[in-house]
Coordinates of C-alpha atoms in Angstrom, one line a residue:
Chain A
M1 CA -89.7 -68.3 14.8
F2 CA -89.6 -66.2 11.6
R3 CA -89.2 -69.4 9.7
R4 CA -92.3 -70.9 11.2
I5 CA -94.3 -67.8 10.4
G6 CA -92.9 -67.9 6.9
N7 CA -93.8 -71.5 6.5
W8 CA -97.3 -70.9 7.7
I9 CA -97.9 -68.1 5.3
E10 CA -96.4 -70.1 2.4
D11 CA -98.5 -73.1 3.3
R12 CA -101.8 -71.1 3.5
T13 CA -101.2 -68.7 0.6
G14 CA -98.7 -70.3 -1.8
I15 CA -97.2 -66.9 -2.6
G16 CA -93.7 -68.4 -2.9
E17 CA -95.1 -71.1 -5.2
L18 CA -96.4 -68.3 -7.4
I19 CA -93.4 -66.0 -7.4
G20 CA -90.6 -68.6 -7.2
P21 CA -90.8 -69.7 -10.8
V22 CA -91.0 -66.1 -12.0
M23 CA -87.8 -65.2 -10.2
S24 CA -85.9 -68.4 -11.1
H25 CA -87.1 -68.8 -14.7
L26 CA -84.2 -69.0 -17.1
V27 CA -83.4 -66.2 -19.4
P28 CA -80.9 -66.2 -22.3
R29 CA -77.4 -64.9 -21.5
G30 CA -76.3 -61.7 -23.2
S31 CA -79.6 -60.0 -22.6
A32 CA -77.6 -57.1 -21.2
W33 CA -78.1 -53.4 -20.7
L34 CA -80.3 -52.9 -23.7
Y35 CA -83.0 -55.0 -22.0
V36 CA -83.6 -52.7 -19.0
F37 CA -86.0 -50.2 -20.6
G38 CA -89.1 -52.2 -20.1
S39 CA -88.6 -52.7 -16.4
A40 CA -87.6 -49.0 -16.2
T41 CA -91.0 -48.1 -17.7
L42 CA -92.7 -50.3 -15.2
F43 CA -90.8 -48.6 -12.3
A44 CA -91.6 -45.2 -13.7
F45 CA -95.3 -46.2 -13.8
L46 CA -95.2 -47.4 -10.2
L47 CA -93.5 -44.1 -9.3
Q48 CA -96.3 -42.2 -11.0
V49 CA -99.0 -44.2 -9.2
V50 CA -97.4 -43.5 -5.8
T51 CA -96.7 -39.8 -6.4
G52 CA -100.1 -39.4 -8.2
I53 CA -102.0 -40.9 -5.2
A54 CA -100.1 -38.6 -2.9
L55 CA -100.8 -35.5 -5.0
S56 CA -104.5 -36.4 -5.0
F57 CA -104.5 -35.8 -1.3
V58 CA -104.0 -32.1 -1.8
Y59 CA -105.1 -31.3 -5.4
V60 CA -108.7 -30.0 -5.8
P61 CA -110.2 -31.3 -9.1
S62 CA -112.6 -28.4 -9.5
S63 CA -112.8 -26.2 -12.6
S64 CA -112.9 -23.1 -10.4
Q65 CA -110.4 -24.1 -7.7
A66 CA -107.8 -26.5 -9.2
Y67 CA -105.4 -23.7 -10.2
E68 CA -105.5 -22.2 -6.7
S69 CA -104.7 -25.6 -5.2
L70 CA -101.9 -26.1 -7.6
K71 CA -100.5 -22.7 -6.8
F72 CA -100.6 -23.7 -3.1
I73 CA -98.9 -27.0 -3.9
T74 CA -96.2 -25.3 -6.0
E75 CA -95.6 -22.2 -3.8
N76 CA -96.6 -22.8 -0.2
S77 CA -96.0 -26.5 0.5
P78 CA -92.4 -27.7 0.0
L79 CA -93.2 -31.4 0.2
D80 CA -96.1 -31.2 -2.3
H81 CA -93.9 -29.0 -4.5
F82 CA -91.4 -31.9 -4.5
L83 CA -94.2 -34.4 -5.2
R84 CA -95.4 -32.4 -8.1
S85 CA -91.8 -32.2 -9.5
V86 CA -91.3 -35.9 -9.2
H87 CA -94.6 -36.7 -10.8
Y88 CA -93.7 -34.4 -13.7
F89 CA -90.2 -35.8 -14.2
G90 CA -91.6 -39.3 -13.6
A91 CA -94.0 -38.8 -16.5
T92 CA -91.1 -37.6 -18.7
A93 CA -89.1 -40.6 -17.7
M94 CA -92.0 -42.9 -18.4
I95 CA -92.4 -41.5 -21.9
V96 CA -88.7 -41.6 -22.6
M97 CA -88.4 -45.2 -21.3
V98 CA -91.5 -46.3 -23.3
G99 CA -89.8 -44.8 -26.4
L100 CA -86.5 -46.6 -25.7
H101 CA -88.2 -49.9 -24.9
M102 CA -90.1 -49.7 -28.1
L103 CA -87.0 -48.8 -30.1
R104 CA -85.1 -51.7 -28.7
T105 CA -87.9 -54.3 -29.3
F106 CA -88.3 -52.9 -32.8
L107 CA -84.6 -52.9 -33.7
F108 CA -84.2 -56.5 -32.3
A109 CA -87.4 -57.6 -33.9
S110 CA -88.6 -59.0 -30.6
Y111 CA -92.1 -58.6 -31.9
K112 CA -91.7 -61.6 -34.1
Y113 CA -93.1 -65.1 -33.3
P114 CA -94.1 -66.0 -30.6
R115 CA -94.1 -62.5 -29.0
E116 CA -96.6 -60.8 -31.4
A117 CA -99.2 -60.2 -28.7
S118 CA -96.6 -58.6 -26.4
W119 CA -95.9 -56.0 -29.0
M120 CA -99.6 -55.5 -29.8
S121 CA -100.4 -54.9 -26.1
G122 CA -97.4 -52.7 -25.9
T123 CA -98.7 -50.5 -28.8
V124 CA -101.9 -49.9 -26.9
L125 CA -99.9 -49.2 -23.7
L126 CA -97.9 -46.6 -25.7
F127 CA -101.0 -44.7 -26.7
L128 CA -102.4 -45.0 -23.2
T129 CA -99.2 -43.6 -21.8
L130 CA -99.5 -40.6 -24.2
A131 CA -103.1 -40.2 -23.1
M132 CA -101.9 -40.1 -19.5
G133 CA -99.4 -37.4 -20.5
F134 CA -102.1 -35.3 -22.2
T135 CA -104.7 -35.7 -19.5
G136 CA -102.0 -34.9 -16.9
Q137 CA -101.1 -31.7 -18.6
I138 CA -104.7 -30.7 -18.5
L139 CA -104.9 -31.2 -14.8
R140 CA -102.4 -28.3 -14.5
W141 CA -105.5 -26.3 -15.3
D142 CA -103.8 -23.1 -16.2
Q143 CA -104.3 -21.0 -19.3
T144 CA -102.4 -23.5 -21.5
A145 CA -104.4 -26.4 -20.1
I146 CA -107.9 -25.1 -20.8
W147 CA -106.9 -24.0 -24.3
S148 CA -105.4 -27.4 -24.9
V149 CA -108.8 -28.9 -24.1
V150 CA -110.3 -26.7 -26.7
V151 CA -107.6 -27.7 -29.2
G152 CA -108.0 -31.4 -28.3
A153 CA -111.7 -31.2 -28.8
Q154 CA -111.4 -29.4 -32.1
Q155 CA -108.9 -32.1 -33.2
A156 CA -111.3 -34.8 -32.1
G157 CA -114.0 -33.0 -34.1
Y158 CA -112.2 -34.0 -37.3
V159 CA -113.1 -37.7 -36.8
P160 CA -115.7 -38.6 -39.4
F161 CA -119.3 -38.8 -38.3
I162 CA -118.8 -39.0 -34.5
G163 CA -116.2 -36.1 -34.4
P164 CA -118.5 -33.5 -32.8
A165 CA -119.8 -35.9 -30.2
L166 CA -116.2 -36.9 -29.3
A167 CA -115.4 -33.2 -29.0
R168 CA -118.2 -32.7 -26.6
F169 CA -117.1 -35.7 -24.6
M170 CA -113.7 -34.1 -24.2
L171 CA -115.2 -30.8 -23.2
A172 CA -117.7 -32.6 -21.0
G173 CA -120.4 -30.4 -22.5
E174 CA -120.9 -27.9 -25.3
S175 CA -118.1 -25.7 -24.0
L176 CA -115.6 -25.5 -21.2
G177 CA -117.3 -25.6 -17.8
G178 CA -117.7 -27.1 -14.4
Q179 CA -117.5 -30.7 -15.5
T180 CA -114.5 -30.4 -17.8
L181 CA -111.8 -30.7 -15.2
S182 CA -113.7 -33.4 -13.2
Q183 CA -113.9 -35.5 -16.3
F184 CA -110.2 -35.2 -17.1
F185 CA -109.4 -35.9 -13.5
A186 CA -111.5 -39.1 -13.7
L187 CA -109.8 -40.2 -16.9
H188 CA -106.3 -39.4 -15.7
V189 CA -106.7 -40.9 -12.2
F190 CA -109.1 -43.8 -12.7
V191 CA -109.9 -44.8 -16.3
F192 CA -106.5 -44.7 -18.0
P193 CA -104.5 -46.1 -15.0
V194 CA -107.0 -49.0 -14.7
L195 CA -106.7 -49.7 -18.4
I196 CA -102.9 -49.5 -18.2
T197 CA -102.9 -52.0 -15.3
A198 CA -105.3 -54.3 -17.0
L199 CA -103.0 -54.4 -20.1
L200 CA -99.8 -54.5 -18.1
A201 CA -100.9 -57.8 -16.6
P202 CA -100.9 -59.8 -19.8
H203 CA -98.0 -57.8 -21.1
L204 CA -95.9 -59.0 -18.2
W205 CA -97.4 -62.5 -18.1
M206 CA -96.3 -63.0 -21.7
V207 CA -92.7 -62.2 -20.7
I208 CA -92.9 -65.2 -18.4
R209 CA -94.8 -67.4 -20.9
N210 CA -92.7 -66.7 -24.0
G211 CA -89.4 -65.6 -22.3
I212 CA -87.5 -62.5 -23.3
S213 CA -86.2 -62.6 -26.8
E214 CA -82.6 -63.7 -27.1
P215 CA -80.2 -61.1 -28.6
P216 CA -80.5 -61.4 -32.4
K217 CA -77.9 -63.2 -34.4
R218 CA -77.2 -62.4 -38.0
G219 CA -78.3 -65.2 -40.4
K220 CA -80.5 -66.8 -37.8
P221 CA -84.0 -66.0 -38.8
V222 CA -87.1 -66.8 -36.8
D223 CA -88.9 -69.9 -38.1
P224 CA -92.2 -70.3 -36.3
T225 CA -92.1 -74.1 -36.7
T226 CA -88.8 -74.6 -34.8
Y227 CA -88.4 -71.4 -32.8
K228 CA -89.9 -72.5 -29.5
E229 CA -87.9 -75.7 -29.4
E230 CA -84.6 -73.9 -30.2
Y231 CA -85.4 -71.3 -27.6
H232 CA -85.8 -73.9 -24.9
Q233 CA -82.6 -75.7 -26.0
L234 CA -80.8 -72.4 -25.8
L235 CA -82.1 -71.8 -22.3
E236 CA -81.3 -75.3 -21.1
K237 CA -77.8 -75.1 -22.5
D238 CA -76.9 -71.6 -21.6
G239 CA -79.7 -69.8 -19.7
V240 CA -79.3 -68.0 -16.4
P241 CA -81.9 -67.5 -13.7
F242 CA -83.7 -64.2 -14.0
W243 CA -83.0 -63.3 -10.4
P244 CA -80.5 -62.1 -9.8
D245 CA -78.3 -62.8 -12.8
A246 CA -80.4 -60.6 -15.2
A247 CA -82.5 -58.6 -12.7
W248 CA -79.6 -56.8 -11.1
R249 CA -79.2 -54.7 -14.2
D250 CA -82.9 -53.8 -14.1
V251 CA -82.5 -52.8 -10.5
V252 CA -79.4 -50.7 -11.0
F253 CA -80.9 -48.9 -14.0
A254 CA -84.2 -48.2 -12.3
V255 CA -82.4 -46.9 -9.3
L256 CA -80.3 -44.6 -11.5
M257 CA -83.5 -43.4 -13.2
I258 CA -85.2 -42.7 -9.9
V259 CA -82.2 -40.9 -8.5
T260 CA -82.1 -38.8 -11.7
I261 CA -85.8 -38.0 -11.5
V262 CA -85.4 -36.9 -7.9
G263 CA -82.3 -34.9 -8.8
L264 CA -84.1 -33.1 -11.6
A265 CA -87.1 -32.6 -9.3
I266 CA -85.0 -30.9 -6.7
T267 CA -82.9 -28.8 -9.1
L268 CA -85.4 -27.8 -11.8
G269 CA -88.7 -28.0 -9.9
P270 CA -92.2 -28.6 -11.3
P271 CA -93.4 -27.2 -14.7
H272 CA -94.2 -23.6 -14.6
L273 CA -97.8 -22.7 -14.1
V274 CA -98.8 -20.0 -16.7
D275 CA -101.7 -17.6 -16.0
A276 CA -104.8 -18.7 -14.3
P277 CA -107.3 -20.4 -16.6
N278 CA -109.5 -17.9 -18.4
P279 CA -111.4 -18.5 -21.6
T280 CA -111.8 -14.8 -22.0
N281 CA -108.1 -14.1 -22.0
L282 CA -107.3 -14.3 -25.7
V283 CA -103.7 -13.4 -25.6
T284 CA -102.4 -16.9 -25.2
E285 CA -100.5 -19.5 -27.2
P286 CA -101.5 -23.0 -26.1
K287 CA -98.8 -25.6 -26.8
P288 CA -98.6 -29.3 -25.9
D289 CA -95.9 -30.7 -23.7
F290 CA -92.6 -31.8 -25.3
Y291 CA -93.7 -35.3 -26.3
L292 CA -96.4 -34.0 -28.6
L293 CA -94.8 -30.8 -29.6
W294 CA -93.4 -32.2 -32.9
Y295 CA -97.0 -33.1 -33.9
F296 CA -98.0 -29.5 -33.4
S297 CA -95.4 -28.6 -36.0
V298 CA -96.6 -31.2 -38.4
L299 CA -100.1 -29.7 -38.3
A300 CA -98.6 -26.3 -39.1
L301 CA -96.5 -27.4 -42.0
I302 CA -98.5 -30.0 -43.9
P303 CA -100.4 -28.8 -47.0
H304 CA -103.5 -27.2 -45.6
A305 CA -105.9 -29.3 -47.6
W306 CA -104.5 -32.4 -45.9
T307 CA -105.3 -31.3 -42.4
P308 CA -108.6 -33.2 -42.0
Y309 CA -107.0 -36.4 -43.1
V310 CA -103.7 -36.1 -41.3
I311 CA -105.1 -34.9 -38.0
I312 CA -107.0 -38.1 -37.4
G313 CA -105.6 -40.4 -40.1
G314 CA -102.0 -39.8 -39.0
P315 CA -102.2 -41.1 -35.5
G316 CA -104.7 -43.7 -36.7
I317 CA -102.4 -45.1 -39.3
V318 CA -99.4 -45.0 -36.9
F319 CA -101.4 -47.0 -34.4
L320 CA -102.6 -49.5 -37.0
V321 CA -99.2 -50.0 -38.6
L322 CA -97.6 -50.5 -35.2
F323 CA -100.4 -52.7 -33.9
L324 CA -100.5 -55.0 -37.0
L325 CA -96.7 -55.0 -37.7
P326 CA -96.0 -58.4 -36.0
L327 CA -98.8 -60.1 -37.9
F328 CA -97.2 -59.1 -41.2
A329 CA -93.6 -59.6 -40.1
R330 CA -93.8 -62.6 -37.8
S331 CA -90.8 -64.5 -39.1
G332 CA -87.5 -63.9 -40.7
E333 CA -84.3 -62.1 -39.8
R334 CA -84.1 -60.3 -36.4
H335 CA -80.8 -58.7 -36.6
P336 CA -81.1 -54.9 -37.4
L337 CA -78.3 -55.1 -39.9
R338 CA -80.2 -57.6 -41.9
R339 CA -83.4 -55.5 -41.9
P340 CA -82.4 -52.4 -43.9
W341 CA -86.1 -51.2 -44.2
A342 CA -86.5 -51.3 -40.4
L343 CA -83.3 -49.4 -39.9
G344 CA -84.4 -46.9 -42.5
A345 CA -87.8 -46.5 -40.9
V346 CA -86.3 -45.8 -37.5
T347 CA -83.9 -43.3 -39.0
V348 CA -86.7 -41.5 -40.8
V349 CA -88.9 -41.4 -37.8
I350 CA -86.1 -40.1 -35.5
V351 CA -84.8 -37.5 -37.9
G352 CA -88.4 -36.5 -38.7
I353 CA -89.5 -36.1 -35.2
G354 CA -86.3 -34.3 -34.3
A355 CA -86.7 -31.9 -37.2
F356 CA -90.3 -31.0 -36.4
W357 CA -89.4 -30.8 -32.8
S358 CA -86.7 -28.2 -33.4
L359 CA -89.0 -26.2 -35.6
A360 CA -91.6 -26.2 -32.8
T361 CA -89.1 -24.4 -30.5
W362 CA -89.2 -21.2 -32.6
E363 CA -92.5 -21.7 -34.6
P364 CA -91.6 -19.9 -37.8
W365 CA -95.3 -20.1 -38.9
S366 CA -96.6 -18.1 -35.9
P367 CA -97.2 -14.3 -36.4
R368 CA -94.8 -12.2 -34.3
Y369 CA -97.4 -10.0 -32.7
D370 CA -94.8 -8.1 -30.7
A371 CA -92.4 -7.2 -33.5
P372 CA -91.3 -3.6 -32.9
P373 CA -91.6 -0.9 -35.7
L374 CA -88.6 -0.9 -38.0
S375 CA -85.8 1.3 -36.7
A376 CA -84.7 4.4 -38.6
Q377 CA -81.4 2.6 -39.2
T378 CA -83.1 -0.3 -40.9
I379 CA -85.3 2.0 -43.0
G380 CA -82.4 4.1 -44.1
N381 CA -82.5 7.4 -45.9
V382 CA -85.5 7.0 -48.2
S383 CA -88.3 9.1 -49.7
P384 CA -91.2 10.3 -47.6
E385 CA -93.5 7.8 -49.4
A386 CA -91.1 5.0 -48.5
Q387 CA -91.0 6.3 -44.9
A388 CA -94.7 6.1 -44.7
G389 CA -94.5 2.6 -46.3
A390 CA -92.1 1.5 -43.6
V391 CA -94.6 2.5 -40.9
L392 CA -97.4 0.6 -42.8
F393 CA -95.1 -2.4 -43.0
H394 CA -95.4 -2.6 -39.3
D395 CA -99.0 -1.4 -38.8
K396 CA -100.6 -3.6 -41.4
G397 CA -99.0 -6.7 -39.9
C398 CA -96.6 -7.4 -42.7
I399 CA -93.8 -7.5 -40.2
E400 CA -95.5 -10.3 -38.2
C401 CA -94.7 -12.7 -41.0
H402 CA -91.9 -11.1 -43.0
R403 CA -88.5 -10.2 -41.9
I404 CA -86.5 -7.1 -42.8
G405 CA -83.0 -7.0 -41.3
N406 CA -83.2 -8.5 -37.8
D407 CA -86.9 -7.7 -37.2
G408 CA -90.1 -9.6 -38.0
G409 CA -91.5 -13.0 -38.4
F410 CA -90.6 -16.0 -40.5
R411 CA -93.8 -17.3 -42.1
G412 CA -93.3 -15.4 -45.4
P413 CA -90.1 -14.8 -47.4
N414 CA -87.4 -12.5 -45.9
L415 CA -87.9 -9.1 -47.5
T416 CA -84.6 -7.6 -46.6
Y417 CA -83.6 -7.4 -50.2
V418 CA -86.9 -7.9 -51.9
G419 CA -86.2 -4.8 -54.1
N420 CA -83.7 -6.9 -55.9
R421 CA -86.2 -9.7 -56.7
L422 CA -89.4 -7.9 -57.5
D423 CA -90.3 -4.6 -59.3
A424 CA -93.1 -2.3 -58.3
R425 CA -95.7 -4.1 -60.5
E426 CA -94.8 -7.5 -59.1
L427 CA -94.8 -6.2 -55.6
T428 CA -98.2 -4.6 -56.0
W429 CA -99.7 -7.7 -57.5
R430 CA -98.3 -9.9 -54.8
I431 CA -99.6 -7.7 -51.9
A432 CA -103.0 -7.1 -53.5
N433 CA -103.6 -10.8 -54.2
G434 CA -101.8 -12.5 -51.4
G435 CA -101.1 -16.2 -51.6
Y436 CA -101.2 -19.6 -49.9
N437 CA -100.1 -18.3 -46.6
M438 CA -100.6 -14.5 -47.2
P439 CA -103.8 -12.5 -47.0
A440 CA -104.9 -10.4 -50.0
F441 CA -104.4 -6.8 -49.0
A442 CA -106.4 -5.3 -52.0
K443 CA -109.3 -4.4 -49.8
I444 CA -107.3 -3.6 -46.7
L445 CA -104.9 -1.0 -48.2
S446 CA -106.0 2.2 -49.8
A447 CA -104.3 3.1 -53.1
K448 CA -102.0 5.5 -51.4
E449 CA -101.1 3.0 -48.7
M450 CA -100.3 0.5 -51.4
N451 CA -98.1 3.0 -53.3
D452 CA -96.2 3.9 -50.1
L453 CA -95.7 0.3 -49.1
V454 CA -94.4 -0.7 -52.5
A455 CA -92.2 2.4 -52.6
F456 CA -90.7 1.2 -49.3
L457 CA -90.2 -2.4 -50.4
E458 CA -88.5 -1.2 -53.6
T459 CA -85.8 0.4 -51.6
R460 CA -84.9 -3.0 -49.9
K461 CA -81.6 -3.7 -51.8
P462 CA -78.2 -4.7 -50.6
A463 CA -76.6 -1.5 -51.9
L464 CA -78.7 0.4 -49.5
S465 CA -77.7 -1.7 -46.5
A466 CA -74.1 -1.3 -47.5
T467 CA -74.3 2.5 -47.0
H468 CA -74.9 2.4 -43.3
Chain B
M1 CA -103.8 -80.7 -5.8
T2 CA -103.4 -84.2 -7.3
D3 CA -106.9 -85.6 -6.9
K4 CA -108.9 -85.7 -10.1
P5 CA -112.3 -84.0 -10.0
T6 CA -115.1 -86.6 -9.5
S7 CA -116.1 -88.3 -12.7
P8 CA -118.5 -86.3 -14.8
T9 CA -120.8 -89.3 -14.9
T10 CA -121.9 -88.6 -11.3
E11 CA -125.6 -88.1 -10.9
G12 CA -126.8 -84.7 -11.9
S13 CA -123.7 -83.8 -13.8
D14 CA -124.6 -85.0 -17.3
P15 CA -123.2 -82.8 -20.1
G16 CA -126.7 -81.5 -21.1
R17 CA -127.4 -80.2 -17.6
R18 CA -123.9 -78.6 -17.5
R19 CA -124.5 -76.8 -20.8
V20 CA -127.8 -75.4 -19.5
L21 CA -126.2 -74.3 -16.2
A22 CA -123.3 -72.6 -18.0
G23 CA -125.8 -70.9 -20.4
I24 CA -127.9 -69.7 -17.5
S25 CA -124.9 -68.3 -15.6
V26 CA -123.6 -66.4 -18.7
A27 CA -127.0 -65.1 -19.5
L28 CA -127.7 -64.0 -15.9
G29 CA -124.3 -62.4 -15.6
G30 CA -124.8 -60.6 -18.9
F31 CA -128.2 -59.4 -17.7
A32 CA -126.7 -58.0 -14.5
A33 CA -123.8 -56.4 -16.4
L34 CA -126.2 -54.7 -18.8
L35 CA -128.6 -53.6 -16.0
V36 CA -125.8 -51.6 -14.4
G37 CA -123.5 -51.1 -17.4
V38 CA -126.0 -49.3 -19.6
P39 CA -126.9 -46.5 -17.2
V40 CA -123.2 -46.2 -16.1
L41 CA -122.1 -45.7 -19.7
G42 CA -125.0 -43.4 -20.3
A43 CA -124.0 -41.2 -17.4
V44 CA -120.4 -41.1 -18.5
L45 CA -121.2 -40.4 -22.2
K46 CA -124.1 -38.0 -21.8
P47 CA -122.0 -34.9 -22.5
M48 CA -121.9 -36.2 -26.1
V49 CA -125.5 -35.5 -26.7
Q50 CA -126.7 -33.3 -23.8
K51 CA -128.0 -29.9 -24.9
E52 CA -127.4 -26.9 -22.8
P53 CA -130.0 -24.1 -22.6
R54 CA -129.3 -21.2 -25.0
V55 CA -129.6 -17.8 -23.4
W56 CA -129.3 -14.2 -24.8
R57 CA -126.5 -12.6 -22.8
K58 CA -126.0 -8.9 -22.6
V59 CA -122.5 -7.9 -23.6
G60 CA -122.9 -4.1 -23.4
A61 CA -125.0 -1.1 -24.4
V62 CA -125.2 -0.3 -28.1
N63 CA -123.4 2.9 -27.6
D64 CA -120.4 1.3 -25.9
F65 CA -119.3 0.2 -29.4
K66 CA -118.0 2.4 -32.2
I67 CA -119.2 1.7 -35.7
G68 CA -116.6 -0.2 -37.7
Q69 CA -114.7 -1.3 -34.7
T70 CA -114.2 -4.9 -33.6
V71 CA -113.7 -5.7 -29.9
A72 CA -113.5 -8.8 -27.7
V73 CA -116.5 -9.3 -25.4
S74 CA -117.1 -11.9 -22.8
Y75 CA -120.2 -13.5 -21.2
E76 CA -121.4 -16.5 -19.4
N77 CA -122.2 -19.8 -21.2
G78 CA -125.7 -21.1 -21.3
G79 CA -125.8 -24.0 -18.8
T80 CA -122.9 -22.9 -16.6
K81 CA -122.6 -24.6 -13.2
P82 CA -121.7 -22.5 -10.2
W83 CA -118.5 -24.5 -9.7
A84 CA -117.3 -23.7 -13.2
G85 CA -115.8 -20.5 -11.9
V86 CA -114.2 -18.4 -14.7
T87 CA -114.2 -21.4 -17.0
G88 CA -118.0 -20.9 -17.4
R89 CA -117.4 -17.7 -19.2
T90 CA -116.6 -17.4 -22.9
S91 CA -115.6 -14.8 -25.5
A92 CA -116.6 -13.5 -28.9
Y93 CA -115.4 -10.8 -31.2
L94 CA -118.1 -8.2 -31.7
R95 CA -118.1 -5.7 -34.5
R96 CA -120.6 -2.9 -34.9
D97 CA -121.3 -2.7 -38.6
T98 CA -123.9 0.1 -38.6
S99 CA -125.9 2.0 -36.0
T100 CA -128.1 -1.1 -35.5
A101 CA -126.3 -4.1 -37.0
F102 CA -123.6 -6.1 -35.2
T103 CA -121.6 -9.2 -36.1
A104 CA -120.3 -11.6 -33.5
F105 CA -117.5 -14.0 -34.4
S106 CA -116.2 -17.0 -32.5
V107 CA -112.8 -16.5 -31.1
N108 CA -111.8 -20.0 -32.0
C109 CA -109.7 -20.6 -35.0
S110 CA -111.5 -23.1 -37.3
H111 CA -108.3 -25.1 -37.7
L112 CA -107.7 -26.2 -34.1
G113 CA -109.6 -23.9 -31.9
C114 CA -106.8 -21.6 -30.6
P115 CA -107.9 -18.1 -29.8
V116 CA -107.4 -15.8 -32.7
R117 CA -106.3 -12.2 -32.1
W118 CA -107.9 -9.2 -33.7
E119 CA -105.2 -6.9 -35.1
Q120 CA -107.0 -3.6 -35.4
S121 CA -104.5 -1.7 -37.6
A122 CA -104.0 -4.7 -40.0
D123 CA -107.7 -5.4 -40.2
L124 CA -107.1 -9.1 -39.7
F125 CA -107.6 -11.9 -37.2
M126 CA -104.4 -13.8 -36.7
C127 CA -104.0 -17.2 -34.9
P128 CA -100.9 -17.7 -32.8
C129 CA -100.8 -21.5 -33.1
H130 CA -100.3 -22.3 -36.8
G131 CA -100.5 -19.0 -38.5
G132 CA -104.1 -19.0 -39.7
V133 CA -105.3 -15.5 -40.8
Y134 CA -108.9 -14.2 -41.4
Y135 CA -110.2 -11.1 -42.9
S136 CA -112.4 -8.7 -40.9
N137 CA -115.5 -10.5 -42.2
G138 CA -114.3 -13.8 -40.9
D139 CA -113.3 -15.3 -44.2
V140 CA -110.0 -17.3 -44.4
A141 CA -107.2 -15.0 -45.6
A142 CA -104.3 -17.4 -45.3
G143 CA -102.9 -20.5 -43.5
P144 CA -104.4 -23.8 -42.6
P145 CA -108.0 -22.9 -41.4
P146 CA -110.5 -24.9 -43.4
R147 CA -113.5 -22.6 -42.8
P148 CA -114.3 -19.0 -42.0
L149 CA -114.6 -17.9 -38.3
A150 CA -118.0 -19.1 -37.1
E151 CA -120.6 -16.4 -36.4
Y152 CA -122.8 -16.3 -33.3
P153 CA -126.4 -14.9 -33.3
V154 CA -126.4 -11.4 -32.0
R155 CA -129.2 -8.9 -31.5
V156 CA -130.0 -5.4 -30.2
N157 CA -132.6 -5.5 -27.4
N158 CA -133.7 -2.3 -25.6
G159 CA -130.5 -0.6 -26.4
D160 CA -128.4 -3.5 -25.3
V161 CA -126.3 -5.8 -27.4
E162 CA -127.0 -9.5 -26.7
I163 CA -125.2 -12.6 -27.9
L164 CA -126.9 -16.0 -27.9
T165 CA -124.9 -18.6 -26.0
T166 CA -123.7 -21.1 -28.5
P167 CA -121.8 -24.5 -28.3
L168 CA -118.1 -24.3 -29.2
P169 CA -118.4 -24.4 -33.0
I170 CA -116.5 -27.7 -33.4
D171 CA -117.4 -28.3 -37.1
G172 CA -118.1 -24.7 -37.8
R173 CA -121.8 -25.2 -37.6
V174 CA -123.7 -22.9 -35.3
P175 CA -127.3 -24.0 -34.5
K176 CA -129.8 -21.2 -35.3
A177 CA -131.5 -19.3 -32.6
S178 CA -134.8 -21.1 -31.9

């Protein structure tokens, strides 16, 4: 009975004819656990589609009401709370898996002939995935989200010629307003997912057409004139059917990933909603989510004059280099140990991102608005002028960027022992004129204030701290 | 599946006619796509060029402000839609320079648009994001900002202080009051 129904469906639709060869196509042996990240990314994407659709049943994409609906989702509706958590950790998983997938294809030089177009479409998919992350963060529509729109718009504004127009597109107007969230909703829910799906189709089709790359062997470079023939010989001699010989690993890994996502969703919950969106609440520090946080540090630490070039040129060059890479390196060795430059590049990128990332966790460049006044113990037994200077050190904002003892910021030099390094004349000069990252206080401080402040800083010597 | 398509020499299927038919189909399809596509793209991209009305908004009475003091004020944007809620409002820093003169600064850091904070005792604006600092006159004092804080048009009208609604100063340029 079932067989007859099955036969009828197959006869009329030919679905099996379509899928059969996909399932049974031969893949090279040895394509083991390192080959699971692409399918994991796909599964994460599917999870995002499903949880995203379900969330859209309850979320209200309105500039004035979205936050309330999110609060409801997060606080009053356990199942939606769970959905939101899964959607968040699914996004995290998708970005992590995209990263690992890319790292693997780069290290194994899978982008070389004949899989150049796979890599190029993957590059666009990578940027689309990041765009999904950014637009998704905006849909949280809390204080951080609206200010992130402003920051994103200002960043787009650095694009030559069309910058201001792009910025207005992001804001959906001349400033934040009723259309801003609707537009981000449309981008996040329709435009980018459609673009991703449209690119995923060829990205996956090419896996079938060109086959997955065999694990690289040292001393066996890619030669475009013979590669395809050799690949087919390899498959005929030693290939195994994709299903289930290779696919079982994809399934196991994807299931592990999904179990992990659900586990994190249950134990950690969705990302914290900060205050309600309010463009008139100025006490706020907008920050991107983790995957862009390192770039936030880059923008703080590059030489200031580079900003207009790096802010747009940086991502632009990264995209172009990645996108065009397979056209410039289409043949040759694939084994990572035979590609020292590639290994070097990966190391530099990973160490670099890691370093900027860790800096972003404590933001040494940010003023410490809430630094308390220096304690009597830190100030020590000093003259009345120096006492007054210690108060000024706090009140004039010095402490927001400079550290004395265990108090203060990190932007400027630590001044705990500045009395050892600079004398009164040098201190006065420095304070009056400022510097690259320091305001000139000549017009801000009166002559007496300057004297008091210098008197205080002169007392900052190790001998003094040894006495208490 | 195995039958070959009928021979192209069949009547009415000569290559010239085919080329014409293909050409007409592509041209017609293109026409229909443009017919719908242009207005659709226009609708989606119109925020790039659309101007919002500029309105003088009262932010307080002159005597609410002390000479020499800088405070944050808030008001409604120009073309705010009712469904914008609180996001239709915006802020500026307002300083009373003399009994009749006021200066209004954008709250957005010229580096990346984060809201700068006015530090009264230090006489500086400081940005939390990347450590940009401005003097009380809006000039860059330190850090990455490429330009001074933008200034918004402000006037005294019948004893009230009014600020002219202004687009977010993306490239630092503030259109003059018309």
